[in-house]
CSV table of C-alpha atoms in Angstrom, one decimal:
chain,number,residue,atom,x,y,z
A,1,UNK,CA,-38.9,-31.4,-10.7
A,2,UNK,CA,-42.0,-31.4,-12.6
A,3,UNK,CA,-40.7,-31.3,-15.6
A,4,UNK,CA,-42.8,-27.9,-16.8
A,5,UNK,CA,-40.0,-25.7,-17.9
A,6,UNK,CA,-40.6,-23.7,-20.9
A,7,UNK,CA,-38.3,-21.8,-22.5
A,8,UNK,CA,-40.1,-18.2,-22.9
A,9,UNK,CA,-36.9,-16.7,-21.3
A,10,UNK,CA,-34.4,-16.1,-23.8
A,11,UNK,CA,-31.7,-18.1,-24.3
A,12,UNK,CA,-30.0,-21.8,-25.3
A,13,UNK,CA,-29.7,-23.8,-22.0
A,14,UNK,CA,-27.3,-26.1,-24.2
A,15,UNK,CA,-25.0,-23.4,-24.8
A,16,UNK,CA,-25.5,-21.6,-20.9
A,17,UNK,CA,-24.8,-25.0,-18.7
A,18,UNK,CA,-21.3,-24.8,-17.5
A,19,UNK,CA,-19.6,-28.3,-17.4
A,20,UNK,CA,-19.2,-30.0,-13.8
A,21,UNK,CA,-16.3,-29.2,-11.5
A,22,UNK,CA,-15.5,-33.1,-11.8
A,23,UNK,CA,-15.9,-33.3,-15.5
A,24,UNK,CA,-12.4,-34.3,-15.8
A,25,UNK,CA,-12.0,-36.7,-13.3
A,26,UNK,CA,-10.1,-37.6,-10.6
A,27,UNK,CA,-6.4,-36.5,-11.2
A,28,UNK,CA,-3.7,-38.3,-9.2
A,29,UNK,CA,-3.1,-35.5,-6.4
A,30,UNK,CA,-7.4,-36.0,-6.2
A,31,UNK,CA,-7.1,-39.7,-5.6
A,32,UNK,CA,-4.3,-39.7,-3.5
A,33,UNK,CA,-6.3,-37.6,-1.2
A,34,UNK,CA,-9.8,-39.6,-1.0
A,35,UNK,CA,-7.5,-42.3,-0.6
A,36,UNK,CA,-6.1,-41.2,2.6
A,37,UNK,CA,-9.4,-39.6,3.7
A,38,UNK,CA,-11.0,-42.9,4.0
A,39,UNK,CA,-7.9,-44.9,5.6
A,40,UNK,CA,-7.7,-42.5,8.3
A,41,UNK,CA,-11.6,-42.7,9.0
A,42,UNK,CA,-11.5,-46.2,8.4
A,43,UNK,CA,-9.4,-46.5,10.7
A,44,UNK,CA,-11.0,-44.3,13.3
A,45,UNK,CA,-8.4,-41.5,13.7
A,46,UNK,CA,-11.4,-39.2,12.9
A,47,UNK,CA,-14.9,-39.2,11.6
A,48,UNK,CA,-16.3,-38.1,8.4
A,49,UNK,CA,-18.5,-36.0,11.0
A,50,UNK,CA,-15.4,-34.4,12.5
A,51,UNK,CA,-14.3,-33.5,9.0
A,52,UNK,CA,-17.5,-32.1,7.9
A,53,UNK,CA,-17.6,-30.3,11.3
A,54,UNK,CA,-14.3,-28.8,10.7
A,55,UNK,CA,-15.0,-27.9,6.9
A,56,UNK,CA,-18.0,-26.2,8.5
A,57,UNK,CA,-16.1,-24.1,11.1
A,58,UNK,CA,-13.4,-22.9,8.3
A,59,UNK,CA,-16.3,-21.9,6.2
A,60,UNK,CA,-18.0,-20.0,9.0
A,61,UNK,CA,-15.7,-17.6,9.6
A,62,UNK,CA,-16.1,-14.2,8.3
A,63,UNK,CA,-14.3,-10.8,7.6
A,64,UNK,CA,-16.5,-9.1,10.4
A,65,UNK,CA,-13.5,-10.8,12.8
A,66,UNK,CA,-11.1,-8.8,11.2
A,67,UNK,CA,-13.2,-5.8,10.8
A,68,UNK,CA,-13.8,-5.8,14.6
A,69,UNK,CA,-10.2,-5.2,15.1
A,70,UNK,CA,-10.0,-2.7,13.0
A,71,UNK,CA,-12.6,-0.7,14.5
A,72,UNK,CA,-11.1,-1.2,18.0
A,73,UNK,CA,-8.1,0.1,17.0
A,74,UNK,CA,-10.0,3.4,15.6
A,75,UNK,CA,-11.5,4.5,18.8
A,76,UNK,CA,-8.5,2.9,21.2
A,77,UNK,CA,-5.3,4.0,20.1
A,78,UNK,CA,-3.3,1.4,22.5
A,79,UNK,CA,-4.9,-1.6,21.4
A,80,UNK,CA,-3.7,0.3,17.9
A,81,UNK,CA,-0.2,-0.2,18.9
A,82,UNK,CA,-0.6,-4.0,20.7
A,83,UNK,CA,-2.4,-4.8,17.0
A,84,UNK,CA,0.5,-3.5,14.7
A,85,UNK,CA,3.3,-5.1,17.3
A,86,UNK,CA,1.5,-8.4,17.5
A,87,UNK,CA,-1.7,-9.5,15.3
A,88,UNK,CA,-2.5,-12.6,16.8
A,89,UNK,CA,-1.4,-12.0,20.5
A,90,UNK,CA,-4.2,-8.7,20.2
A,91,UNK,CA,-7.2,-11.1,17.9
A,92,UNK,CA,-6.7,-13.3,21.2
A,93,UNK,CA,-7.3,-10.6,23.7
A,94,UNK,CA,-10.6,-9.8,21.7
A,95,UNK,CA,-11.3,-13.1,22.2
A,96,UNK,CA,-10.6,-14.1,18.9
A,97,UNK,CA,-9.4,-17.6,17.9
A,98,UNK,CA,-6.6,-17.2,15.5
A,99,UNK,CA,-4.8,-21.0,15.5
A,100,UNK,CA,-1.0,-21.1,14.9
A,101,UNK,CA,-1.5,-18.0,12.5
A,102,UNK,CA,1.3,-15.3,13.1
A,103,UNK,CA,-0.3,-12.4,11.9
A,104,UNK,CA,1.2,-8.5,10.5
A,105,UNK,CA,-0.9,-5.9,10.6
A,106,UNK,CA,0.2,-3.2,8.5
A,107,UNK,CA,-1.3,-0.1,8.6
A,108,UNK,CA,-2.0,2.7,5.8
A,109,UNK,CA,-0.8,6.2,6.7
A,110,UNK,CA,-1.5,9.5,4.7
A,111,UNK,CA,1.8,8.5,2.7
A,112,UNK,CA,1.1,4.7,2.1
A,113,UNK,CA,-1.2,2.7,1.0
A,114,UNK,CA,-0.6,-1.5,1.7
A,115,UNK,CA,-1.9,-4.1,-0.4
A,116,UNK,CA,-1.9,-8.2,0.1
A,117,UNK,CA,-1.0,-10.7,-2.1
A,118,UNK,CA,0.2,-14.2,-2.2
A,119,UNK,CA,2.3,-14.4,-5.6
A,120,UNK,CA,3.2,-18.1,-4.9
A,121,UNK,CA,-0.4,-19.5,-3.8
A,122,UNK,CA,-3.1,-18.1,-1.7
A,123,UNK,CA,-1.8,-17.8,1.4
A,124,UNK,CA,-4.5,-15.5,3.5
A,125,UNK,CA,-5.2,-14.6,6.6
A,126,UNK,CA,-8.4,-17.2,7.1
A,127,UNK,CA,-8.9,-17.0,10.6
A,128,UNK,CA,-9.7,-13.5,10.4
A,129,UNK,CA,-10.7,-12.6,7.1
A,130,UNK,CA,-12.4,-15.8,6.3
A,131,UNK,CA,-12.1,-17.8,3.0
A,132,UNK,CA,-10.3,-15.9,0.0
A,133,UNK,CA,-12.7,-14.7,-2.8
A,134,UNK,CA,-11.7,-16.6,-6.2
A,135,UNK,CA,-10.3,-13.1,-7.5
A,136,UNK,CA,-7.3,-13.2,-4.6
A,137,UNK,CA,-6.3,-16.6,-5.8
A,138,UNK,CA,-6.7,-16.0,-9.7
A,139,UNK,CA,-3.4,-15.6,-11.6
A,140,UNK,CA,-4.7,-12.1,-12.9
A,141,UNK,CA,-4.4,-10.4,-9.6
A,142,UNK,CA,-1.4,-12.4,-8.3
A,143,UNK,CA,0.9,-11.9,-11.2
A,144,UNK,CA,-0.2,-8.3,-12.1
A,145,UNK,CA,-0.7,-6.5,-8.5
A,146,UNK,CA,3.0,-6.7,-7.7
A,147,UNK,CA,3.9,-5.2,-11.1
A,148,UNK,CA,0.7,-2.7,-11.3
A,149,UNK,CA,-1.0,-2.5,-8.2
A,150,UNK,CA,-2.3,1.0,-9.0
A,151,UNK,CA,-4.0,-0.5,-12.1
A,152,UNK,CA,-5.2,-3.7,-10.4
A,153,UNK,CA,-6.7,-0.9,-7.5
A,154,UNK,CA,-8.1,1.4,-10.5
A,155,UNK,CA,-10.3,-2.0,-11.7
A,156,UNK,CA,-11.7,-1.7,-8.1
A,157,UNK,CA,-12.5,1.6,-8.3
A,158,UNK,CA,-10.0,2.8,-6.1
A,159,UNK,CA,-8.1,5.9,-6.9
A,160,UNK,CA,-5.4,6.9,-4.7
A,161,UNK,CA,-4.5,10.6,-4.0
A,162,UNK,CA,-1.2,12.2,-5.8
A,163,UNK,CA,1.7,11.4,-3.6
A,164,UNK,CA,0.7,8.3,-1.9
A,165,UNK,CA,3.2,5.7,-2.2
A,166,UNK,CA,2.2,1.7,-2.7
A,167,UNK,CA,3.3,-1.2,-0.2
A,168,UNK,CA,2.5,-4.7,-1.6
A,169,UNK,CA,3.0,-7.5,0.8
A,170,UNK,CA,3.7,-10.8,-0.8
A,171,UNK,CA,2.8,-13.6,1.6
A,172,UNK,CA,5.3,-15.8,0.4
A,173,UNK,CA,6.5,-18.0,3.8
A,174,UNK,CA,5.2,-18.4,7.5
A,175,UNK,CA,3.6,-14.6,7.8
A,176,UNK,CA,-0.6,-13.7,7.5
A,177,UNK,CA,-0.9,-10.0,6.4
A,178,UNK,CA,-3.8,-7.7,7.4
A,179,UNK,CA,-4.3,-4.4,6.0
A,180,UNK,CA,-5.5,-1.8,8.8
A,181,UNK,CA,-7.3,1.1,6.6
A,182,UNK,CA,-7.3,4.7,7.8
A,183,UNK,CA,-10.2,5.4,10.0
A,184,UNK,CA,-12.1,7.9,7.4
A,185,UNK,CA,-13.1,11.4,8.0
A,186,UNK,CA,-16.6,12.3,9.8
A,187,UNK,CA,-16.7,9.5,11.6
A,188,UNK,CA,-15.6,10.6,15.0
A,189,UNK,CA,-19.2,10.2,16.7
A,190,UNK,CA,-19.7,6.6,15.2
A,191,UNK,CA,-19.8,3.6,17.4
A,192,UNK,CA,-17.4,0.7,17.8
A,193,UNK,CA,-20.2,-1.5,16.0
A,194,UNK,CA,-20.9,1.6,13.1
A,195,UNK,CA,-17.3,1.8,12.7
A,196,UNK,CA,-16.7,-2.3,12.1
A,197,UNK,CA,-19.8,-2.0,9.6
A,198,UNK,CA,-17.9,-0.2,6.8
A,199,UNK,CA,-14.6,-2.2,7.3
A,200,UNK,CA,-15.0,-4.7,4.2
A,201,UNK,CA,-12.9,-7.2,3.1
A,202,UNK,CA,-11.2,-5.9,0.4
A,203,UNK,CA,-10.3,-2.7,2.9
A,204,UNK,CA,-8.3,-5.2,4.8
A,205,UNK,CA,-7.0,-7.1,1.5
A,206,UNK,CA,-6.1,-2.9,0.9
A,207,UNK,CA,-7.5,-3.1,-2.9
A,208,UNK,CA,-10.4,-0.9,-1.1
A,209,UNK,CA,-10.9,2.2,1.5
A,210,UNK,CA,-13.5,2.2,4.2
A,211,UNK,CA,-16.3,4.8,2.4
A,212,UNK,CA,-19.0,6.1,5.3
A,213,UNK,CA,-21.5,6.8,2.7
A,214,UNK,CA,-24.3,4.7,2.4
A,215,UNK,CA,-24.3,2.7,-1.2
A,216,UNK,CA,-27.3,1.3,-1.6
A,217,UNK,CA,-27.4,-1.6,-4.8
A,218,UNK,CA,-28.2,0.0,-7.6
A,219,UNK,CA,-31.9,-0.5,-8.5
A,220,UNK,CA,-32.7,-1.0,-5.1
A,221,UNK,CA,-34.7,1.6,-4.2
A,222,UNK,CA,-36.7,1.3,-7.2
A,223,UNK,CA,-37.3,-2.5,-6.3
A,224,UNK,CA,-38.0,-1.5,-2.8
A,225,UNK,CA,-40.8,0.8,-3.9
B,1,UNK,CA,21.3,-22.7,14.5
B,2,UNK,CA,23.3,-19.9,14.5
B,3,UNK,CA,21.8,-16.4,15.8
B,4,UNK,CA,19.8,-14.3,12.8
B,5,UNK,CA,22.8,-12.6,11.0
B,6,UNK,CA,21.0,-9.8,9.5
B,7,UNK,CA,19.7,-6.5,11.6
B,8,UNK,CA,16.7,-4.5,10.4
B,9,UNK,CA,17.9,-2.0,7.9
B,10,UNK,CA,20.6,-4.1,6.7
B,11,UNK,CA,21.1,-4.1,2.6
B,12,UNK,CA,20.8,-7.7,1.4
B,13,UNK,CA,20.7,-9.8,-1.6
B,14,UNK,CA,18.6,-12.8,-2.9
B,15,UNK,CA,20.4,-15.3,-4.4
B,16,UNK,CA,20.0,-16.6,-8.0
B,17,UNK,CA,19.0,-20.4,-7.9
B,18,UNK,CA,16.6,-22.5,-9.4
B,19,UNK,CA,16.3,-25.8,-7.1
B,20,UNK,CA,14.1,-28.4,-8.7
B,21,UNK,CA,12.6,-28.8,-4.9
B,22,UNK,CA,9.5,-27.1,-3.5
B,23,UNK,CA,10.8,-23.2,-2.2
B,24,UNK,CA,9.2,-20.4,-1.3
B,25,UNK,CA,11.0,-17.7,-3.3
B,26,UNK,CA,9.4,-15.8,-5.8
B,27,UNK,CA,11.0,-15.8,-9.5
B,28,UNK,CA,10.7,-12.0,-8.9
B,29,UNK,CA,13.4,-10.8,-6.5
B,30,UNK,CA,16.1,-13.7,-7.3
B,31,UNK,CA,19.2,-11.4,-7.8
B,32,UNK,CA,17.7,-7.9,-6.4
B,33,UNK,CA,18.7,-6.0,-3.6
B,34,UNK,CA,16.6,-5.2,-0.8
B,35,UNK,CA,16.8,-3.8,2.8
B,36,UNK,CA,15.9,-5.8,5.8
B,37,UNK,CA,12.1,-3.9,7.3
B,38,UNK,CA,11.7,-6.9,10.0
B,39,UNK,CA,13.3,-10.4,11.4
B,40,UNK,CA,9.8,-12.5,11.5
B,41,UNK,CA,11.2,-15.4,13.4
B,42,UNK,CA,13.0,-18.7,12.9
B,43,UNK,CA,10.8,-21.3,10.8
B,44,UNK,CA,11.7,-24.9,9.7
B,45,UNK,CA,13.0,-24.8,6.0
B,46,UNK,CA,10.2,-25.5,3.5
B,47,UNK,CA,12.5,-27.1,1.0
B,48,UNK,CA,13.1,-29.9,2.9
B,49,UNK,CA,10.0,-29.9,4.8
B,50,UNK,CA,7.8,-30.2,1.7
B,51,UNK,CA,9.8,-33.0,0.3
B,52,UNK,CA,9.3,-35.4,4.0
B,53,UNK,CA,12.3,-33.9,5.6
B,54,UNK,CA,12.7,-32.5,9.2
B,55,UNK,CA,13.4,-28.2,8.3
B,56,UNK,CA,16.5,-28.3,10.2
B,57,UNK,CA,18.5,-26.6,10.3
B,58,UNK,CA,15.8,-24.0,11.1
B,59,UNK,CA,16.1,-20.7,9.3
B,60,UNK,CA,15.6,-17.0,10.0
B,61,UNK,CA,13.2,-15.5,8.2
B,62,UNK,CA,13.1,-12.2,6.9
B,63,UNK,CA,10.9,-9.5,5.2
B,64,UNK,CA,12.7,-7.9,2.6
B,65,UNK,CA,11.8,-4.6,1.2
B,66,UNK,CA,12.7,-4.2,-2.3
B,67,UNK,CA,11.5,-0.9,-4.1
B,68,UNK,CA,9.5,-1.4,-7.2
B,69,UNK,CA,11.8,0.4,-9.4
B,70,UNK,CA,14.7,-2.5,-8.6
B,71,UNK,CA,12.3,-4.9,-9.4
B,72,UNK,CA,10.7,-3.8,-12.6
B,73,UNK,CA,12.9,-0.9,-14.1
B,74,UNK,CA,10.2,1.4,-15.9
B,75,UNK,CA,7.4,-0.7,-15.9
B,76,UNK,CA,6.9,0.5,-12.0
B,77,UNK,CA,3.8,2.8,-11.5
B,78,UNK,CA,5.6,5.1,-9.3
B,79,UNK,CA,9.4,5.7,-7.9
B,80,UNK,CA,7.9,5.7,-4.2
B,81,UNK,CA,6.2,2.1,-4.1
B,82,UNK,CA,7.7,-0.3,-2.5
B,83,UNK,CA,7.0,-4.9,-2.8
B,84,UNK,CA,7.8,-6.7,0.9
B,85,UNK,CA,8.9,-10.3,0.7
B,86,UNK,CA,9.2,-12.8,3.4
B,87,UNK,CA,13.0,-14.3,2.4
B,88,UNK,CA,14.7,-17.3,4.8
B,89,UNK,CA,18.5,-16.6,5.9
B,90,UNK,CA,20.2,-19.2,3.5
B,91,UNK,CA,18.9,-17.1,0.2
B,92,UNK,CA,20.1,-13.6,1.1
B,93,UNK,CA,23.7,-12.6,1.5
B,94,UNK,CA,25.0,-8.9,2.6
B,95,UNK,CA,24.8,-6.8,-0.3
B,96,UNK,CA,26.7,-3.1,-0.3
């Protein structure tokens, strides 16, 4: 650092630094487990570059898995079937490594809309979706999408037609859940690869619905020019 | 363990108990009557497997579909949505 920071810009760094995510110490549960971690390296039943290399795997993968079975079960209406009967059984036949998770697809019809949640934790499907953003594990949407989900979907700006009925899946026990969104209309020329582009996370959480229209950031093409 | 004693369809009902251990039912739906969408599989029993134990006897496990309305009176959104819970056999008992 070279130490030349002025403050031209605006605000009170003493009131804008957030504290530390270790500013209150280790709690038991927090000690208990560096505890163990360094027995069980210590004593060679793995490394602390296994673990890394493990952390590194479960933070590598992505919702682009998941959104590549989505799109194969747009354009191939078998694999549609062997996907709702059996999630993992058709994530391995794309190759996909899934682990011990037994996964339900659950797919939105013109009637019903599905929406995930785990009102107990944060159970989510990781393997395929990749790690949960911070909103899926936040009380707010845990406690209030069972009771409102129509509200909690309004706050994400979706808006579902008159008559559609809401399906919220709480992951409570030994089940992964995986929305499959409706393929949307004027997309029937689109490639596999197109289709998977516009499958997003939050489609396949169900608090959002596959759009084909391009969004570009707002400002961007101002900043682009 | 005994065979899975609920069919899909069936009309069933969570039971009302507070165990002090670790379980996996929701405050939500102790008490309410649902109908039987799916038999997942048979799965060790989390209460004693979270407290050292072995999960045996294993236990079906269900999802339950409970509609909204059953759940929260009038605060539900709409009288067509639907909740679906993952329940194990030795909370629900047949329910007219």
């Amino acid at each position: 650092m070279s130490g030349g920071h002025e403050h031209h810009h605006g605000h009170d760094h003493d009131r804008t630094f957030q504290p530390d995510d270790d500013a209150a110490g280790l709690s038991e549960h927090m000690a208990l487990v560096a505890a163990v971690r360094e027995l069980l390296i210590e004593q060679d039943i793995y490394s602390a570059e296994d673990e890394r290399r493990a952390i590194e795997r479960m933070d590598a993968r992505s919702p682009a898995t998941g959104a590549r079975m989505v799109a194969r079960a747009w354009v191939d209406p078998a694999y549609r079937e062997r996907l709702l009967a059996d999630g993992a059984a058709a994530a391995r036949e794309l190759g996909i490594e899934i682990g011990p998770t037994r996964l339900i697809v659950v797919a939105d019809t013109a009637e019903t809309k599905n929406v995930i949640v785990c009102t107990l934790c944060s159970c989510y499907p990781r393997w395929v979706l990749g790690l949960p953003p911070a909103w899926y594990k936040a009380r707010a949407y845990r406690a209030r999408v069972v009771v409102e989900p129509r509200a909690v979907l309004a706050e994400f700006g979706t808006t579902l037609p008159e008559g559609m009925a809401v399906r919220v899946h709480d992951s409570t026990a030994d089940m992964r859940y995986m929305v499959l969104p409706r393929r949307p209309e004027g997309t029937g020329s689109w490639s596999e690869e197109a289709l998977a582009g516009i499958v997003s996370r939050d489609c396949m959480i169900g608090v959002a619905l596959p759009d084909p229209a391009p969004h570009p950031a707002p400002g961007a093409a101002e900043s682009a020019a | 363990m005994s065979a899975p004693r609920f069919a899909t369809g069936a009309r069933v009902r969570v039971a009302t108990r507070h165990p002090a251990c670790h379980h996996r039912v929701p405050a939500y739906i102790k008490g309410h009557a649902g109908t039987v969408e799916r038999l997942c599989g048979v799965f060790g029993n989390p209460e004693t497997l979270a407290h050292g134990g072995d999960g045996l006897p294993a236990q079906p496990l269900y999802r339950v579909r409970f509609a909204a309305r059953a759940l929260w009176g009038t605060r539900a959104e709409d009288e067509a949505d639907t909740v679906e819970v993952e329940v194990y056999e030795h909370w629900l008992e047949a329910a007219p």
